[in-house]
PDB file of C-alpha atoms in Angstrom:
ATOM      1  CA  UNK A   1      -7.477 -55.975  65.704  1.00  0.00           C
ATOM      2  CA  UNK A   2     -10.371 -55.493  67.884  1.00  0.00           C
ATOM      3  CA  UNK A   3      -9.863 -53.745  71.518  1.00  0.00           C
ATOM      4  CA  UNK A   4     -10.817 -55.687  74.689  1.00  0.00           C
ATOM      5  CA  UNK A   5     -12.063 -54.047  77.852  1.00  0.00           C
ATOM      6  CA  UNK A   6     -13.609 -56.170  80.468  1.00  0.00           C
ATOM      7  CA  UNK A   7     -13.353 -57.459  84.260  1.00  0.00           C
ATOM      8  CA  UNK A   8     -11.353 -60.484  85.192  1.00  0.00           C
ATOM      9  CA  UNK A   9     -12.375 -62.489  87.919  1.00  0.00           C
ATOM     10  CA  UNK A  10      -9.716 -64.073  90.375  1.00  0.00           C
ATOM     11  CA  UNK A  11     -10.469 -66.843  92.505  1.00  0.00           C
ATOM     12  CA  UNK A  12      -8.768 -65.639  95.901  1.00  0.00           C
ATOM     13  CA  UNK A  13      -8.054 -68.201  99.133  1.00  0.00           C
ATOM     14  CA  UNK A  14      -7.980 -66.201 102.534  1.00  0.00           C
ATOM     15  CA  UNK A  15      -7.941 -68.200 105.934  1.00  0.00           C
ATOM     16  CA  UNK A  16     -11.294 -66.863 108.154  1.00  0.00           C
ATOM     17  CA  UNK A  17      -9.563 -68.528 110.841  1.00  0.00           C
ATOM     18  CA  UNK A  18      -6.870 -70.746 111.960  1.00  0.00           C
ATOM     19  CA  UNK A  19      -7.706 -73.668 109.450  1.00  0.00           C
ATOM     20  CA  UNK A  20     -10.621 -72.553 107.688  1.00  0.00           C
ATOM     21  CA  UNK A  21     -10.319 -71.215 104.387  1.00  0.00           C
ATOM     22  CA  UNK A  22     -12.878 -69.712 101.892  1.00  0.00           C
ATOM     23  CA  UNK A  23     -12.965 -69.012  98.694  1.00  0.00           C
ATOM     24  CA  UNK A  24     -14.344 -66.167  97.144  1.00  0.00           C
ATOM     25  CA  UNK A  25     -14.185 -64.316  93.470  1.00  0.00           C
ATOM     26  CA  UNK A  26     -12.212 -60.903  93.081  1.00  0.00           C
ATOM     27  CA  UNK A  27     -12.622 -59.020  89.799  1.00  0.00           C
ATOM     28  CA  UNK A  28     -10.626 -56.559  88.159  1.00  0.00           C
ATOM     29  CA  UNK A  29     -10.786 -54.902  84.804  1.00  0.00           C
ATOM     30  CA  UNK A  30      -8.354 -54.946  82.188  1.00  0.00           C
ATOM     31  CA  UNK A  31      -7.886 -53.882  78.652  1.00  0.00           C
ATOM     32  CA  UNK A  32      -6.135 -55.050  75.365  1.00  0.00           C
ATOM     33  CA  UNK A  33      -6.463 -57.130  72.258  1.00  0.00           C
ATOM     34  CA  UNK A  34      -8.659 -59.508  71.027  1.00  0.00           C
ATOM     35  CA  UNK A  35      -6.490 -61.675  69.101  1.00  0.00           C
ATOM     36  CA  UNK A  36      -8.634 -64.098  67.956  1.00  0.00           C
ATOM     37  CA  UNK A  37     -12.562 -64.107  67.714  1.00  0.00           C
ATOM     38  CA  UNK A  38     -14.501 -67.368  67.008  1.00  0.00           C
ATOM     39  CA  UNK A  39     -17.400 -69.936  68.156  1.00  0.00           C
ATOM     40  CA  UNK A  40     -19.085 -72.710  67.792  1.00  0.00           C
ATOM     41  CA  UNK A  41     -22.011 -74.139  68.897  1.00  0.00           C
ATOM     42  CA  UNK A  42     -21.562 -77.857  71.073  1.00  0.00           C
ATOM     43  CA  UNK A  43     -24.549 -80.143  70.910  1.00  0.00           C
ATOM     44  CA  UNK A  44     -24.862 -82.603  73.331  1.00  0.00           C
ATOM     45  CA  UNK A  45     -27.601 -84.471  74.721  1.00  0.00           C
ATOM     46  CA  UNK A  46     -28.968 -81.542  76.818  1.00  0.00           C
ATOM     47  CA  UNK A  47     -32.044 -79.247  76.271  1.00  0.00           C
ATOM     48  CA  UNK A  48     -30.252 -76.922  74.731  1.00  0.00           C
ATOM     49  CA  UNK A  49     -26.808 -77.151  72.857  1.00  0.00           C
ATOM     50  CA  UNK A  50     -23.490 -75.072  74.684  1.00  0.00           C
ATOM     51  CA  UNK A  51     -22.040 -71.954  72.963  1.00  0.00           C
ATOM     52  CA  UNK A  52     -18.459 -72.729  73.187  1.00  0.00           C
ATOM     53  CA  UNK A  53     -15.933 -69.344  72.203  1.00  0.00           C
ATOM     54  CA  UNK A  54     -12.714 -69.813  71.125  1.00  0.00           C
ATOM     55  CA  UNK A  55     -11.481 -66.522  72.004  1.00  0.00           C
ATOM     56  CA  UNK A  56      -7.940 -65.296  72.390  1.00  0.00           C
ATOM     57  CA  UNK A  57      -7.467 -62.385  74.773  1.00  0.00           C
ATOM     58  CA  UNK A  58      -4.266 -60.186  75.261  1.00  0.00           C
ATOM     59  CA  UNK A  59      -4.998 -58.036  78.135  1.00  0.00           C
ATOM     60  CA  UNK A  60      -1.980 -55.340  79.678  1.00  0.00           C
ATOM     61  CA  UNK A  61      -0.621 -56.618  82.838  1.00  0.00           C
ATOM     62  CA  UNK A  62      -0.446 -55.260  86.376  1.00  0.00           C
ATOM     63  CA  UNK A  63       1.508 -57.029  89.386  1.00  0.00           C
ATOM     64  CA  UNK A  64      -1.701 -57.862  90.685  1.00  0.00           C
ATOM     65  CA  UNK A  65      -2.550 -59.809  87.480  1.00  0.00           C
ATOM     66  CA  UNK A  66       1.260 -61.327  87.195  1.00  0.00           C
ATOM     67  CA  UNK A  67       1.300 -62.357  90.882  1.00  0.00           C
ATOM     68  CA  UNK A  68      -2.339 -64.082  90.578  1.00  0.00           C
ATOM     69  CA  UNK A  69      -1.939 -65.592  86.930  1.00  0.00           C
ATOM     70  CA  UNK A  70      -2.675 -68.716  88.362  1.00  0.00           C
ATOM     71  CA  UNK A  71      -6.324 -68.188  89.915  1.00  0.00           C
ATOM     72  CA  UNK A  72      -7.667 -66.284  86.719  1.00  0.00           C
ATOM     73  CA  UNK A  73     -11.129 -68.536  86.415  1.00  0.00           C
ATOM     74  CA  UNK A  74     -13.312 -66.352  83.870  1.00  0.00           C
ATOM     75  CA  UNK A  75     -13.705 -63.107  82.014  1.00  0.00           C
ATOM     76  CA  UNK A  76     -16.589 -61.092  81.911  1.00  0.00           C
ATOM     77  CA  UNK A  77     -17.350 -59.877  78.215  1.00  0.00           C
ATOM     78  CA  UNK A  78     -20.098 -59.089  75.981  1.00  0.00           C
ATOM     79  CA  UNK A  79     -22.740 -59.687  78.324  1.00  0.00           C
ATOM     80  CA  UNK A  80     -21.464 -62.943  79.219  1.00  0.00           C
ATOM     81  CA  UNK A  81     -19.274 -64.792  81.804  1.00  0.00           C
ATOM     82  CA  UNK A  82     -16.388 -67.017  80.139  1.00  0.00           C
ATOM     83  CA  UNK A  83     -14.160 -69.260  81.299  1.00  0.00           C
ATOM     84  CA  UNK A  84     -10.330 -69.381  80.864  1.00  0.00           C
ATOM     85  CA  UNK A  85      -9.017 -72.629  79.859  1.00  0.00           C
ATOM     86  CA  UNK A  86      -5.126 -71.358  79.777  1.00  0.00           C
ATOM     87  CA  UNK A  87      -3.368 -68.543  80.499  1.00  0.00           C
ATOM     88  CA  UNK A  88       0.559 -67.895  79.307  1.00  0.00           C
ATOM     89  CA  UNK A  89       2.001 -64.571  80.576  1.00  0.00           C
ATOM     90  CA  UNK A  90       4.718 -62.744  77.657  1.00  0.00           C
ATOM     91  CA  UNK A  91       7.149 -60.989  80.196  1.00  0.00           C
ATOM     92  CA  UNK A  92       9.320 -58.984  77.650  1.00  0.00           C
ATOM     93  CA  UNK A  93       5.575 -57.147  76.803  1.00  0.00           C
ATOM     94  CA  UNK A  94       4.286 -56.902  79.630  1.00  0.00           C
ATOM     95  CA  UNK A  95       0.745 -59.419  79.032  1.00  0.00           C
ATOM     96  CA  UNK A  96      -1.089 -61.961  79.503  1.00  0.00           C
ATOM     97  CA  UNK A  97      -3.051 -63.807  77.261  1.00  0.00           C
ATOM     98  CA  UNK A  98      -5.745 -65.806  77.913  1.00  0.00           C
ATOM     99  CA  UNK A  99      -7.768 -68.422  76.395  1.00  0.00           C
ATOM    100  CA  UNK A 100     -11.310 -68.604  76.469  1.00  0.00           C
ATOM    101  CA  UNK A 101     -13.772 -71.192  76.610  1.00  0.00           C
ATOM    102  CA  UNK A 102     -17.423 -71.921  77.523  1.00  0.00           C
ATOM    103  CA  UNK A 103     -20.081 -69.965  79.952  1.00  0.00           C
ATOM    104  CA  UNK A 104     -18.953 -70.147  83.462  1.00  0.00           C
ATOM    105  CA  UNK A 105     -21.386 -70.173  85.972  1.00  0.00           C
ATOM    106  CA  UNK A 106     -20.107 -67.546  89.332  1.00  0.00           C
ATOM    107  CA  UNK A 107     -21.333 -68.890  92.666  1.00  0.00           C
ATOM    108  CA  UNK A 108     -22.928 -66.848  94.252  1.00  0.00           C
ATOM    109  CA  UNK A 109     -20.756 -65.162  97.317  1.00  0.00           C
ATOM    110  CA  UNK A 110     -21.914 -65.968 100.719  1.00  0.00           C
TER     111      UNK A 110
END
């Protein structure tokens, strides 16, 4: 099994001020497992055809991570930004693993 190490980006609400909220993108880095490793190639009728991953990820947990399961939006690995499409936590363990999908594009923070 191959060994993961990589950040994790969170997508974190805070209120500014009474009513106004903002988003903005926390990372943290993890390690574990990759569990599985595969991709594919999506064509479509773009310029250039999307490099999908179908990655499975078990990273070791923290109570940051556990507490924040929820707002995990994308993994940064390899050189490259990926998105998680789902995310189930295995509590006896102490993991999470996540699912990975296609590039995901981080706005830039203001």
């Amino acid at each position: 099994m191959a060994r993961f190490y990589g950040k994790i980006g969170f997508e974190i609400t805070t209120e500014t001020r009474p009513g106004v909220f903002k988003e903005h993108y926390e990372e943290r880095s993890y390690k574990g497992d990759v569990i599985k490793n595969s991709r594919r190639w999506d064509s479509s009728d773009k310029l250039n055809d999307d490099l999908i991953i179908s990655n499975d990820i078990s990273i070791i947990s923290d109570s940051f991570a556990n507490a924040n399961f929820g707002v995990m939006r994308y993994v940064r690995w390899m050189n490259q930004v990926f998105e998680i499409t789902s995310a189930s936590i295995d509590v006896e363990r102490h993991r999470i693993t996540l699912s990975l999908g296609g590039v995901f594009n981080v706005p830039n923070s203001d």
